[in-house]
mmCIF file of C-alpha atoms in Angstrom:
data_model
loop_
_atom_site.group_PDB
_atom_site.id
_atom_site.type_symbol
_atom_site.label_atom_id
_atom_site.label_comp_id
_atom_site.label_asym_id
_atom_site.label_seq_id
_atom_site.Cartn_x
_atom_site.Cartn_y
_atom_site.Cartn_z
ATOM 1 C CA MET A 17 22.721 -20.296 -18.091
ATOM 2 C CA GLY A 18 20.978 -19.504 -21.495
ATOM 3 C CA GLU A 19 21.842 -16.331 -23.324
ATOM 4 C CA THR A 20 19.613 -14.742 -25.804
ATOM 5 C CA SER A 21 21.239 -13.433 -28.910
ATOM 6 C CA THR A 22 20.281 -9.909 -30.329
ATOM 7 C CA SER A 23 21.169 -7.443 -32.840
ATOM 8 C CA ILE A 24 22.377 -5.094 -29.799
ATOM 9 C CA ASN A 25 24.656 -7.702 -28.099
ATOM 10 C CA SER A 26 27.833 -6.603 -30.026
ATOM 11 C CA GLU A 27 31.029 -6.315 -27.585
ATOM 12 C CA ALA A 28 31.752 -2.931 -29.131
ATOM 13 C CA THR A 29 30.239 0.029 -27.708
ATOM 14 C CA SER A 30 30.354 3.816 -28.515
ATOM 15 C CA HIS A 31 31.587 6.512 -26.170
ATOM 16 C CA SER A 32 27.759 7.147 -25.247
ATOM 17 C CA THR A 33 26.908 3.690 -24.849
ATOM 18 C CA VAL A 34 27.866 0.682 -22.399
ATOM 19 C CA GLN A 35 27.019 -2.915 -22.630
ATOM 20 C CA ILE A 36 25.354 -4.547 -19.777
ATOM 21 C CA VAL A 37 24.110 -8.086 -18.961
ATOM 22 C CA GLY A 38 20.565 -8.188 -17.816
ATOM 23 C CA GLN A 39 18.338 -11.148 -16.592
ATOM 24 C CA ILE A 40 15.007 -11.468 -14.696
ATOM 25 C CA LEU A 41 16.169 -13.106 -11.296
ATOM 26 C CA GLY A 42 14.857 -16.630 -11.048
ATOM 27 C CA SER A 43 14.706 -17.178 -14.989
ATOM 28 C CA ASP A 44 17.741 -18.933 -16.682
ATOM 29 C CA GLN A 45 18.004 -16.383 -19.645
ATOM 30 C CA GLU A 46 20.002 -13.251 -19.598
ATOM 31 C CA ILE A 47 20.474 -10.570 -22.339
ATOM 32 C CA LYS A 48 23.574 -8.640 -23.533
ATOM 33 C CA LEU A 49 22.154 -5.109 -23.974
ATOM 34 C CA LYS A 50 23.546 -1.607 -25.063
ATOM 35 C CA VAL A 51 22.267 1.013 -22.962
ATOM 36 C CA GLU A 52 23.105 4.912 -22.632
ATOM 37 C CA ARG A 53 25.695 5.926 -20.380
ATOM 38 C CA ALA A 54 23.086 8.546 -19.718
ATOM 39 C CA ASP A 55 20.301 6.204 -18.785
ATOM 40 C CA THR A 56 19.248 6.104 -15.309
ATOM 41 C CA LEU A 57 19.148 2.576 -13.415
ATOM 42 C CA LEU A 58 15.521 2.794 -13.763
ATOM 43 C CA GLU A 59 15.560 3.039 -17.686
ATOM 44 C CA VAL A 60 18.244 0.055 -17.330
ATOM 45 C CA MET A 61 15.577 -2.017 -15.232
ATOM 46 C CA GLN A 62 12.901 -1.018 -17.625
ATOM 47 C CA LYS A 63 14.748 -2.175 -20.590
ATOM 48 C CA VAL A 64 15.790 -5.450 -19.013
ATOM 49 C CA ALA A 65 12.133 -6.076 -18.032
ATOM 50 C CA ASN A 66 10.684 -5.240 -21.260
ATOM 51 C CA HIS A 67 13.127 -7.067 -23.274
ATOM 52 C CA PHE A 68 11.698 -10.232 -21.629
ATOM 53 C CA GLY A 69 8.259 -9.219 -21.995
ATOM 54 C CA LYS A 70 7.540 -8.107 -18.269
ATOM 55 C CA GLU A 71 5.555 -5.259 -17.028
ATOM 56 C CA LEU A 72 7.228 -3.496 -13.880
ATOM 57 C CA LEU A 73 4.484 -3.043 -11.390
ATOM 58 C CA PRO A 74 2.823 -0.841 -10.378
ATOM 59 C CA ASN A 75 3.961 0.975 -13.262
ATOM 60 C CA GLU A 76 7.014 1.688 -15.487
ATOM 61 C CA THR A 77 8.132 5.041 -13.554
ATOM 62 C CA ASN A 78 7.826 4.005 -9.779
ATOM 63 C CA PRO A 79 8.032 0.098 -9.444
ATOM 64 C CA LEU A 80 8.328 -1.930 -6.536
ATOM 65 C CA ASP A 81 10.128 -4.450 -8.461
ATOM 66 C CA ARG A 82 13.874 -4.181 -7.540
ATOM 67 C CA LEU A 83 17.029 -3.962 -9.371
ATOM 68 C CA HIS A 84 20.268 -5.784 -8.251
ATOM 69 C CA ILE A 85 23.957 -6.245 -9.207
ATOM 70 C CA VAL A 86 24.637 -9.930 -9.853
ATOM 71 C CA ASN A 87 28.512 -10.376 -8.579
ATOM 72 C CA LYS A 88 30.914 -12.413 -10.330
ATOM 73 C CA ALA A 89 30.204 -14.972 -7.630
ATOM 74 C CA GLY A 90 26.651 -15.293 -9.091
ATOM 75 C CA GLN A 91 25.190 -13.947 -5.972
ATOM 76 C CA VAL A 92 22.481 -11.250 -5.962
ATOM 77 C CA GLU A 93 23.554 -8.214 -4.153
ATOM 78 C CA PRO A 94 21.017 -6.156 -2.052
ATOM 79 C CA ALA A 95 18.723 -4.036 -4.002
ATOM 80 C CA ILE A 96 19.934 -0.685 -5.429
ATOM 81 C CA GLN A 97 18.247 1.908 -3.531
ATOM 82 C CA ASP A 98 18.741 5.150 -5.792
ATOM 83 C CA LEU A 99 17.406 4.021 -9.289
ATOM 84 C CA ALA A 100 17.841 7.842 -10.422
ATOM 85 C CA GLN A 101 21.581 7.270 -10.840
ATOM 86 C CA ILE A 102 22.995 7.348 -14.195
ATOM 87 C CA VAL A 103 24.672 4.394 -15.603
ATOM 88 C CA GLU A 104 27.867 6.252 -16.152
ATOM 89 C CA ASP A 105 28.218 7.371 -12.348
ATOM 90 C CA PHE A 106 27.040 3.981 -11.074
ATOM 91 C CA ILE A 107 29.184 1.667 -13.032
ATOM 92 C CA HIS A 108 32.963 1.618 -11.826
ATOM 93 C CA ASP A 109 34.096 -1.876 -12.971
ATOM 94 C CA GLU A 110 32.884 -4.843 -14.962
ATOM 95 C CA HIS A 111 31.366 -6.432 -12.026
ATOM 96 C CA GLN A 112 28.616 -3.894 -11.857
ATOM 97 C CA LYS A 113 27.486 -4.461 -15.430
ATOM 98 C CA ARG A 114 25.316 -7.678 -14.524
ATOM 99 C CA PHE A 115 21.731 -6.485 -13.452
ATOM 100 C CA GLY A 116 19.253 -8.705 -12.165
ATOM 101 C CA VAL A 117 15.762 -7.422 -12.012
ATOM 102 C CA GLU A 118 13.483 -8.941 -9.077
ATOM 103 C CA LEU A 119 9.987 -9.131 -9.801
ATOM 104 C CA VAL A 120 8.268 -8.979 -6.672
ATOM 105 C CA LEU A 121 4.882 -10.250 -5.517
ATOM 106 C CA ALA A 122 3.122 -6.758 -6.185
ATOM 107 C CA PHE A 123 -0.519 -6.783 -5.768
ATOM 108 C CA ARG A 124 -3.170 -3.940 -4.928
ATOM 109 C CA VAL A 125 -5.768 -3.416 -2.621
ATOM 110 C CA ASN A 126 -8.082 -0.569 -3.911
ATOM 111 C CA ALA A 127 -5.761 1.989 -5.499
ATOM 112 C CA ARG A 128 -2.686 0.863 -2.645
ATOM 113 C CA TRP A 129 -0.123 -1.394 -3.985
ATOM 114 C CA SER A 130 2.168 -3.641 -1.604
ATOM 115 C CA VAL A 131 4.397 -6.329 -1.793
ATOM 116 C CA ALA A 132 3.189 -9.700 -0.540
ATOM 117 C CA PRO A 133 5.641 -11.316 1.912
ATOM 118 C CA LYS A 134 4.227 -14.805 0.994
ATOM 119 C CA PRO A 135 2.196 -16.089 -1.477
ATOM 120 C CA SER A 136 -0.820 -17.066 0.611
ATOM 121 C CA MET A 137 -2.370 -14.472 3.055
ATOM 122 C CA SER A 138 -5.413 -14.306 5.182
ATOM 123 C CA PRO A 139 -7.321 -11.178 4.383
ATOM 124 C CA ARG A 140 -6.592 -9.848 8.185
ATOM 125 C CA GLU A 141 -2.749 -10.118 7.161
ATOM 126 C CA ILE A 142 -3.340 -8.246 4.060
ATOM 127 C CA LEU A 143 -5.269 -5.687 5.466
ATOM 128 C CA ALA A 144 -2.546 -5.087 8.153
ATOM 129 C CA LEU A 145 0.192 -4.552 5.621
ATOM 130 C CA PRO A 146 1.708 -1.105 6.427
ATOM 131 C CA GLU A 147 1.130 -0.022 2.647
ATOM 132 C CA ILE A 148 -2.606 -0.984 2.828
ATOM 133 C CA ASN A 149 -3.226 -0.244 6.325
ATOM 134 C CA LEU A 150 -7.135 -0.696 6.702
ATOM 135 C CA ASP A 151 -8.973 -1.768 9.740
ATOM 136 C CA TYR A 152 -10.091 -5.396 9.431
ATOM 137 C CA GLN A 153 -13.170 -4.512 11.796
ATOM 138 C CA SER A 154 -14.182 -1.843 9.313
ATOM 139 C CA TYR A 155 -13.419 -3.344 5.975
ATOM 140 C CA THR A 156 -14.204 -6.499 4.004
ATOM 141 C CA LEU A 157 -11.843 -7.953 1.360
ATOM 142 C CA TYR A 158 -13.161 -9.046 -2.016
ATOM 143 C CA ARG A 159 -11.353 -10.145 -5.107
ATOM 144 C CA LEU A 160 -11.899 -7.621 -7.775
ATOM 145 C CA ASN A 161 -15.135 -8.033 -9.220
ATOM 146 C CA SER A 162 -16.299 -10.565 -6.899
ATOM 147 C CA ALA A 163 -19.219 -10.256 -4.666
ATOM 148 C CA GLU A 164 -18.224 -13.005 -2.485
ATOM 149 C CA PRO A 165 -16.558 -11.567 1.010
ATOM 150 C CA LEU A 166 -13.228 -13.159 1.659
ATOM 151 C CA PRO A 167 -12.919 -15.012 4.956
ATOM 152 C CA LEU A 168 -11.147 -12.905 7.392
ATOM 153 C CA ASP A 169 -8.838 -15.623 8.577
ATOM 154 C CA ILE A 170 -8.745 -17.840 5.823
ATOM 155 C CA ALA A 171 -5.439 -17.364 3.869
ATOM 156 C CA THR A 172 -5.935 -16.929 0.001
ATOM 157 C CA ASN A 173 -3.416 -16.839 -2.751
ATOM 158 C CA VAL A 174 -1.626 -13.517 -3.777
ATOM 159 C CA THR A 175 -0.288 -13.408 -7.178
ATOM 160 C CA ARG A 176 1.661 -10.789 -8.750
ATOM 161 C CA GLY A 177 -0.566 -8.177 -9.928
ATOM 162 C CA SER A 178 -3.424 -9.432 -8.315
ATOM 163 C CA ALA A 179 -6.225 -7.434 -7.283
ATOM 164 C CA PHE A 180 -8.585 -7.025 -4.095
ATOM 165 C CA GLU A 181 -11.030 -4.503 -2.914
ATOM 166 C CA ALA A 182 -11.642 -3.632 0.757
ATOM 167 C CA GLN A 183 -14.827 -1.969 1.245
ATOM 168 C CA LYS A 184 -16.968 -0.768 3.922
ATOM 169 C CA ASP A 185 -20.176 -2.463 3.720
ATOM 170 C CA GLY A 186 -23.192 -0.684 2.583
ATOM 171 C CA LYS A 187 -26.804 -0.416 3.380
ATOM 172 C CA TYR A 188 -29.969 0.801 1.599
ATOM 173 C CA GLY A 189 -32.185 3.328 2.571
ATOM 174 C CA CYS A 190 -31.545 6.029 5.403
ATOM 175 C CA ARG A 191 -28.179 7.501 5.909
ATOM 176 C CA SER A 192 -26.163 6.043 9.053
ATOM 177 C CA ARG A 193 -27.582 7.038 12.625
ATOM 178 C CA HIS A 194 -24.236 8.411 13.394
ATOM 179 C CA SER A 195 -23.346 10.377 10.352
ATOM 180 C CA MET B 10 -11.562 26.625 2.495
ATOM 181 C CA ALA B 11 -8.098 26.503 0.699
ATOM 182 C CA ALA B 12 -7.276 23.409 3.043
ATOM 183 C CA ALA B 13 -10.371 21.572 2.052
ATOM 184 C CA GLN B 14 -9.748 22.173 -1.548
ATOM 185 C CA ASP B 15 -6.109 20.967 -0.825
ATOM 186 C CA ILE B 16 -7.196 18.014 0.706
ATOM 187 C CA LEU B 17 -9.793 16.992 -2.246
ATOM 188 C CA GLU B 18 -7.327 18.137 -4.775
ATOM 189 C CA SER B 19 -4.380 15.944 -3.437
ATOM 190 C CA GLN B 20 -6.998 12.894 -3.367
ATOM 191 C CA VAL B 21 -8.332 13.570 -6.835
ATOM 192 C CA ALA B 22 -4.798 13.993 -8.229
ATOM 193 C CA SER B 23 -3.741 10.632 -6.531
ATOM 194 C CA LEU B 24 -6.314 8.725 -7.882
ATOM 195 C CA THR B 25 -6.594 10.179 -11.443
ATOM 196 C CA THR B 26 -3.192 9.000 -11.902
ATOM 197 C CA LYS B 27 -4.259 5.480 -11.158
ATOM 198 C CA GLY B 28 -6.953 6.141 -13.388
ATOM 199 C CA LEU B 29 -9.766 6.042 -10.805
ATOM 200 C CA VAL B 30 -11.064 9.797 -11.048
ATOM 201 C CA ALA B 31 -11.943 11.828 -14.092
ATOM 202 C CA ARG B 32 -12.376 15.075 -12.527
ATOM 203 C CA ARG B 33 -14.264 17.539 -10.062
ATOM 204 C CA PHE B 34 -16.459 20.407 -10.740
ATOM 205 C CA LYS B 35 -19.068 22.880 -8.922
ATOM 206 C CA ILE B 36 -22.493 23.382 -9.584
ATOM 207 C CA ASN B 37 -24.177 25.971 -7.404
ATOM 208 C CA GLU B 38 -21.105 26.067 -5.111
ATOM 209 C CA GLN B 39 -21.704 22.094 -4.311
ATOM 210 C CA THR B 40 -18.302 20.092 -5.412
ATOM 211 C CA TYR B 41 -18.979 16.813 -7.116
ATOM 212 C CA VAL B 42 -16.267 14.374 -8.039
ATOM 213 C CA GLU B 43 -17.078 12.454 -10.975
ATOM 214 C CA SER B 44 -15.831 8.868 -11.624
ATOM 215 C CA THR B 45 -15.967 5.668 -13.767
ATOM 216 C CA ILE B 46 -17.100 2.629 -12.130
ATOM 217 C CA GLN B 47 -16.930 -0.734 -13.328
ATOM 218 C CA ALA B 48 -19.973 -2.772 -12.896
ATOM 219 C CA PRO B 49 -21.025 -6.670 -13.632
ATOM 220 C CA ALA B 50 -23.259 -6.810 -16.670
ATOM 221 C CA PRO B 51 -25.639 -8.691 -16.450
ATOM 222 C CA PRO B 52 -27.548 -7.664 -14.412
ATOM 223 C CA TRP B 53 -26.667 -4.025 -15.172
ATOM 224 C CA ASP B 54 -27.017 -3.053 -18.588
ATOM 225 C CA ARG B 55 -23.024 -1.896 -19.456
ATOM 226 C CA SER B 56 -19.873 -2.535 -17.518
ATOM 227 C CA THR B 57 -19.194 0.973 -16.427
ATOM 228 C CA TYR B 58 -21.144 3.851 -15.290
ATOM 229 C CA THR B 59 -20.229 7.362 -14.509
ATOM 230 C CA ILE B 60 -20.930 8.407 -11.062
ATOM 231 C CA LEU B 61 -20.579 11.626 -9.043
ATOM 232 C CA VAL B 62 -19.878 12.164 -5.424
ATOM 233 C CA ALA B 63 -21.093 15.172 -3.619
ATOM 234 C CA VAL B 64 -18.134 16.466 -1.338
ATOM 235 C CA PRO B 65 -19.052 18.545 1.883
ATOM 236 C CA VAL B 66 -17.806 21.598 2.549
ATOM 237 C CA ALA B 67 -16.462 20.163 5.663
ATOM 238 C CA TYR B 68 -14.833 17.324 4.260
ATOM 239 C CA ARG B 69 -11.282 18.856 5.373
ATOM 240 C CA VAL B 70 -12.577 18.708 8.915
ATOM 241 C CA GLY B 71 -13.865 15.150 8.928
ATOM 242 C CA ALA B 72 -17.389 15.368 7.348
ATOM 243 C CA GLY B 73 -17.888 12.104 5.496
ATOM 244 C CA LEU B 74 -18.702 11.395 1.633
ATOM 245 C CA ASP B 75 -22.160 9.217 1.596
ATOM 246 C CA GLY B 76 -23.867 7.817 -1.278
ATOM 247 C CA PHE B 77 -23.481 8.807 -5.158
ATOM 248 C CA TYR B 78 -25.382 9.847 -8.132
ATOM 249 C CA ILE B 79 -25.605 7.430 -11.273
ATOM 250 C CA GLN B 80 -25.930 8.909 -14.566
ATOM 251 C CA LEU B 81 -28.978 8.076 -16.388
ATOM 252 C CA PRO B 82 -30.244 6.158 -18.415
ATOM 253 C CA TYR B 83 -29.242 2.792 -16.942
ATOM 254 C CA LYS B 84 -30.853 -0.415 -16.737
ATOM 255 C CA PHE B 85 -30.834 -3.348 -13.858
ATOM 256 C CA ASN B 86 -32.172 -6.653 -14.867
ATOM 257 C CA ASP B 87 -33.784 -4.828 -17.620
ATOM 258 C CA GLY B 88 -35.661 -2.409 -15.570
ATOM 259 C CA ALA B 89 -35.098 0.026 -12.706
ATOM 260 C CA HIS B 90 -33.089 -0.612 -9.429
ATOM 261 C CA SER B 91 -35.377 0.052 -6.672
ATOM 262 C CA LYS B 92 -32.793 1.932 -4.798
ATOM 263 C CA VAL B 93 -31.938 4.526 -7.493
ATOM 264 C CA ASN B 94 -34.619 6.634 -6.400
ATOM 265 C CA GLY B 95 -33.560 9.980 -5.213
ATOM 266 C CA ALA B 96 -33.037 13.576 -6.535
ATOM 267 C CA THR B 97 -31.807 14.396 -10.069
ATOM 268 C CA LEU B 98 -29.182 16.768 -11.285
ATOM 269 C CA VAL B 99 -27.988 18.005 -14.345
ATOM 270 C CA ALA B 100 -24.426 18.391 -15.084
ATOM 271 C CA ASP B 101 -22.896 18.992 -18.643
ATOM 272 C CA LYS B 102 -26.108 17.995 -20.369
ATOM 273 C CA ARG B 103 -26.085 14.657 -18.452
ATOM 274 C CA THR B 104 -28.695 13.569 -15.823
ATOM 275 C CA PHE B 105 -27.724 11.852 -12.632
ATOM 276 C CA GLN B 106 -29.905 10.373 -10.031
ATOM 277 C CA LEU B 107 -29.040 9.594 -6.605
ATOM 278 C CA VAL B 108 -28.980 6.341 -5.054
ATOM 279 C CA SER B 109 -29.824 5.249 -1.885
ATOM 280 C CA TRP B 110 -26.557 3.781 -0.734
ATOM 281 C CA HIS B 111 -25.194 4.369 2.490
ATOM 282 C CA TYR B 112 -22.549 3.092 5.121
ATOM 283 C CA ALA B 113 -23.921 0.130 7.349
ATOM 284 C CA ASP B 114 -24.503 0.989 10.720
ATOM 285 C CA GLY B 115 -21.388 0.250 12.769
ATOM 286 C CA LYS B 116 -19.204 0.910 9.662
ATOM 287 C CA GLU B 117 -19.819 4.819 9.472
ATOM 288 C CA TRP B 118 -17.295 7.256 7.978
ATOM 289 C CA MET B 119 -14.156 7.360 10.256
ATOM 290 C CA GLN B 120 -11.900 10.647 9.638
ATOM 291 C CA GLY B 121 -8.472 9.963 9.131
ATOM 292 C CA GLN B 122 -9.254 6.395 7.751
ATOM 293 C CA ASP B 123 -11.555 6.933 5.076
ATOM 294 C CA THR B 124 -11.098 8.875 1.888
ATOM 295 C CA LEU B 125 -12.346 9.421 -1.547
ATOM 296 C CA GLU B 126 -10.707 6.256 -2.627
ATOM 297 C CA THR B 127 -12.272 4.019 -0.010
ATOM 298 C CA HIS B 128 -15.624 5.848 -0.706
ATOM 299 C CA LEU B 129 -15.461 4.765 -4.558
ATOM 300 C CA VAL B 130 -15.073 1.303 -3.702
ATOM 301 C CA HIS B 131 -17.729 1.635 -1.250
ATOM 302 C CA CYS B 132 -19.857 3.145 -4.283
ATOM 303 C CA ARG B 133 -18.667 0.043 -6.512
ATOM 304 C CA GLY B 134 -19.929 -2.361 -3.921
ATOM 305 C CA PHE B 135 -23.669 -0.859 -4.590
ATOM 306 C CA PHE B 136 -23.258 -2.628 -8.216
ATOM 307 C CA PHE B 137 -22.027 -5.835 -6.741
ATOM 308 C CA HIS B 138 -24.641 -5.845 -3.896
ATOM 309 C CA ARG B 139 -21.661 -6.048 -1.684
ATOM 310 C CA GLY B 140 -22.676 -6.466 2.120
ATOM 311 C CA ALA B 141 -26.070 -5.024 1.999
ATOM 312 C CA ARG B 142 -29.025 -6.719 3.671
ATOM 313 C CA ASN B 143 -31.834 -4.957 2.998
ATOM 314 C CA ALA B 144 -31.722 -5.816 -0.489
ATOM 315 C CA TYR B 145 -33.873 -5.159 -3.660
#
């Protein structure tokens, strides 16, 4: 595994900082990084991602991306649930100093973000995701800035950060008879 | 009335954090939500438009949103769009005109499912000519 050398990868740490190792899961690079003991794990996650030029989605403060511990056997442990914990409280031994950021397949429909369980999904499947939760009989799915409706049962690629719009069809003229 | 404001306020706040809604305000007791919509240019003469959505008093009890106002001036195919033909209103020295754009039959506003968020996407569909059959 390659290692990125930076000016902050000294083994020495002050009382207020601790050295961790961070990586983006799936990549072959890692970074030694000093973080503040008072940093939250969210801040650790942000620092690791930012170091590698990655943007957390949908935003830095409430990401769908996940932070894991990579144990000494190199196995990725379950995602840490409480990112508000501070480093000092979380790290109890050396093995908890190796963090892996999992960049998930986050995408959005309108203003609703979700994580795609697979990279190719039909509009019917996308609309049915719990975080999207829009009725396929009422809404038509489009790619952002496209006027071409996506066929309901034909799979389309969902990439990290991709954006769709689910729209109820419109008509010109009179208001709906049922309104 | 407070509940109505709470629902709208909550939705506006939620969307504003995502950059979708600019603000809400009242003119003569009528509440409007102002938003910026991206549009394809051409045929439109700019890539973003400011729109207003009128919010009925009974929004909290299921009254739906319908249509929107577009800020003037605009150009569509270097002229006027035949469906921008409704009443005009002035807000903060800006003039807006009502657009004849509604929910299609069979896809009416549904309480509990449709929200300000979905309505703004519905409005955006006008600029893309999405789903409309009685076209210009």
